[in-house]
Amino acid sequence: MISDRDSCIILNMISGIGYARFKSMVRHFGSPSAILHASAAEIGEIKGIGSSLAQSVSSWRENIDLAGELSLAERSGAKLYTIEDSEYPEALRQLNDPPLVLYVRGNLPDFERKCVSIVGSRRLSAYGDRMAKKFASEAVLANWIVVSGLAFGVD
């Protein structure tokens, strides 16, 4: 039996599933793990879930490598927090579109303190690189927490 936590990770890995669709499916089926046991026809009955996405969800076993994802996260030193975990930050849970899964290297920030994330191009210019570093340095000097999404480029 797949846990709700693992189900969140799997659903997060399926293109086209964000928080709104996740919540619609959980409301319909009762839990994240129940979604992964539903047929494409059952999933397709939910408003906002097309037949293509329903098929992707119902055939997740063929396309999603949960063990590989968990292994990769462990090898890279990332801890995963799902929206189902009690440790998931309440400040993020209150967002209109919170991430289903957080991949965290290091520690979660103290969300009571001021936080900033600098986001920009994946193909960053020399100027963009200097500016991102300057903004991040200034934020740290001002005692802000700088949060990264661990993506390529300015992030």
Tab-separated table of C-alpha atoms in Angstrom:
chain	number	residue	atom	x	y	z
A	1	MET	CA	0.000	0.000	0.000
A	2	ILE	CA	1.322	3.389	-0.944
A	3	SER	CA	1.249	6.037	1.782
A	4	ASP	CA	-0.358	9.442	1.363
A	5	ARG	CA	3.118	10.961	1.695
A	6	ASP	CA	4.544	8.861	-1.152
A	7	SER	CA	1.393	9.546	-3.159
A	8	CYS	CA	2.043	13.288	-2.887
A	9	ILE	CA	5.566	12.786	-4.224
A	10	ILE	CA	4.259	10.686	-7.121
A	11	LEU	CA	1.511	13.178	-7.964
A	12	ASN	CA	4.032	16.018	-7.800
A	13	MET	CA	6.108	14.198	-10.435
A	14	ILE	CA	3.198	14.062	-12.905
A	15	SER	CA	3.186	17.018	-15.268
A	16	GLY	CA	-0.017	19.018	-15.055
A	17	ILE	CA	-0.790	18.425	-11.392
A	18	GLY	CA	-0.639	21.449	-9.166
A	19	TYR	CA	-2.325	22.207	-5.897
A	20	ALA	CA	-5.796	22.953	-7.335
A	21	ARG	CA	-6.023	19.667	-9.231
A	22	PHE	CA	-4.499	17.797	-6.302
A	23	LYS	CA	-7.158	19.201	-3.943
A	24	SER	CA	-9.965	18.403	-6.403
A	25	MET	CA	-8.821	14.805	-6.641
A	26	VAL	CA	-8.366	14.461	-2.857
A	27	ARG	CA	-11.877	15.864	-2.293
A	28	HIS	CA	-13.252	13.383	-4.804
A	29	PHE	CA	-11.353	10.268	-3.666
A	30	GLY	CA	-10.748	11.069	0.008
A	31	SER	CA	-6.952	10.797	0.154
A	32	PRO	CA	-3.842	11.117	-2.009
A	33	SER	CA	-3.270	7.356	-1.974
A	34	ALA	CA	-6.841	6.681	-3.131
A	35	ILE	CA	-6.176	8.807	-6.228
A	36	LEU	CA	-3.431	6.433	-7.320
A	37	HIS	CA	-5.769	3.447	-7.119
A	38	ALA	CA	-8.435	5.026	-9.324
A	39	SER	CA	-8.971	4.269	-12.993
A	40	ALA	CA	-8.509	6.835	-15.744
A	41	ALA	CA	-12.292	6.904	-16.223
A	42	GLU	CA	-12.889	7.657	-12.533
A	43	ILE	CA	-10.219	10.367	-12.465
A	44	GLY	CA	-11.523	11.857	-15.705
A	45	GLU	CA	-14.918	12.480	-14.076
A	46	ILE	CA	-13.411	15.264	-11.976
A	47	LYS	CA	-13.950	18.760	-13.325
A	48	GLY	CA	-10.684	20.224	-14.610
A	49	ILE	CA	-9.014	16.844	-15.134
A	50	GLY	CA	-8.913	15.975	-18.806
A	51	SER	CA	-8.625	12.483	-20.238
A	52	SER	CA	-4.901	12.889	-20.962
A	53	LEU	CA	-4.076	13.872	-17.384
A	54	ALA	CA	-6.404	11.176	-16.028
A	55	GLN	CA	-4.487	8.630	-18.091
A	56	SER	CA	-1.144	9.950	-16.799
A	57	VAL	CA	-2.317	9.635	-13.208
A	58	SER	CA	-3.831	6.174	-13.593
A	59	SER	CA	-0.725	4.838	-15.366
A	60	TRP	CA	1.747	6.337	-12.901
A	61	ARG	CA	3.368	2.946	-12.212
A	62	GLU	CA	4.601	2.820	-15.810
A	63	ASN	CA	6.059	6.332	-15.860
A	64	ILE	CA	7.073	7.340	-12.329
A	65	ASP	CA	10.097	5.968	-10.514
A	66	LEU	CA	9.384	6.785	-6.868
A	67	ALA	CA	12.327	4.741	-5.567
A	68	GLY	CA	14.640	6.519	-8.004
A	69	GLU	CA	13.332	9.934	-6.957
A	70	LEU	CA	13.766	9.148	-3.263
A	71	SER	CA	17.252	7.788	-3.917
A	72	LEU	CA	18.237	10.867	-5.914
A	73	ALA	CA	16.969	13.149	-3.149
A	74	GLU	CA	18.921	11.191	-0.550
A	75	ARG	CA	22.121	11.205	-2.624
A	76	SER	CA	21.836	14.966	-3.130
A	77	GLY	CA	21.258	15.568	0.569
A	78	ALA	CA	17.698	16.800	0.131
A	79	LYS	CA	14.927	16.078	2.574
A	80	LEU	CA	11.389	15.956	1.204
A	81	TYR	CA	8.440	17.570	2.934
A	82	THR	CA	5.003	16.913	1.470
A	83	ILE	CA	1.878	18.915	2.063
A	84	GLU	CA	0.657	15.882	4.059
A	85	ASP	CA	3.580	16.097	6.519
A	86	SER	CA	3.133	17.793	9.887
A	87	GLU	CA	6.589	19.408	9.415
A	88	TYR	CA	5.439	21.151	6.214
A	89	PRO	CA	5.660	24.898	6.910
A	90	GLU	CA	2.335	26.412	7.894
A	91	ALA	CA	3.232	29.673	6.117
A	92	LEU	CA	3.433	27.790	2.817
A	93	ARG	CA	0.318	25.765	3.540
A	94	GLN	CA	-1.594	29.086	3.688
A	95	LEU	CA	-0.645	30.047	0.109
A	96	ASN	CA	-3.291	29.848	-2.617
A	97	ASP	CA	-1.060	27.493	-4.615
A	98	PRO	CA	1.385	25.817	-2.220
A	99	PRO	CA	3.935	23.350	-3.544
A	100	LEU	CA	2.918	19.723	-3.004
A	101	VAL	CA	6.485	18.759	-2.153
A	102	LEU	CA	9.455	20.744	-0.886
A	103	TYR	CA	12.959	19.509	-1.616
A	104	VAL	CA	15.133	20.984	1.126
A	105	ARG	CA	18.892	20.975	1.520
A	106	GLY	CA	19.864	22.251	4.910
A	107	ASN	CA	17.126	23.470	7.189
A	108	LEU	CA	13.742	24.958	6.531
A	109	PRO	CA	13.881	28.706	7.138
A	110	ASP	CA	12.234	30.385	10.071
A	111	PHE	CA	9.219	31.771	8.242
A	112	GLU	CA	8.675	34.275	11.038
A	113	ARG	CA	11.770	36.091	9.738
A	114	LYS	CA	11.888	38.014	6.482
A	115	CYS	CA	12.681	35.738	3.539
A	116	VAL	CA	13.520	36.499	-0.058
A	117	SER	CA	13.974	34.366	-3.127
A	118	ILE	CA	15.674	35.753	-6.202
A	119	VAL	CA	14.248	34.314	-9.403
A	120	GLY	CA	15.386	34.955	-12.944
A	121	SER	CA	16.551	33.379	-16.151
A	122	ARG	CA	17.912	29.849	-16.362
A	123	ARG	CA	20.499	31.115	-18.852
A	124	LEU	CA	21.905	33.909	-16.849
A	125	SER	CA	24.094	36.672	-18.200
A	126	ALA	CA	27.218	37.971	-16.470
A	127	TYR	CA	25.202	41.030	-15.401
A	128	GLY	CA	22.384	38.859	-14.047
A	129	ASP	CA	24.903	36.786	-12.117
A	130	ARG	CA	26.450	39.913	-10.526
A	131	MET	CA	23.046	41.358	-9.644
A	132	ALA	CA	21.722	38.114	-8.147
A	133	LYS	CA	24.832	37.814	-5.977
A	134	LYS	CA	24.569	41.476	-4.970
A	135	PHE	CA	20.885	41.172	-4.025
A	136	ALA	CA	21.535	37.965	-2.092
A	137	SER	CA	24.522	39.466	-0.262
A	138	GLU	CA	22.573	42.605	0.664
A	139	ALA	CA	19.647	40.506	1.897
A	140	VAL	CA	21.951	38.420	4.097
A	141	LEU	CA	23.588	41.559	5.496
A	142	ALA	CA	20.098	42.869	6.330
A	143	ASN	CA	19.456	39.602	8.246
A	144	TRP	CA	16.977	38.244	5.704
A	145	ILE	CA	16.838	34.566	4.857
A	146	VAL	CA	17.668	33.835	1.208
A	147	VAL	CA	15.663	30.865	-0.062
A	148	SER	CA	16.572	28.963	-3.221
A	149	GLY	CA	14.396	26.703	-5.319
A	150	LEU	CA	17.560	24.802	-6.343
A	151	ALA	CA	16.847	25.343	-10.027
A	152	PHE	CA	19.428	26.213	-12.694
A	153	GLY	CA	20.233	29.849	-13.317
A	154	VAL	CA	19.052	32.602	-11.003
A	155	ASP	CA	17.208	30.794	-8.263
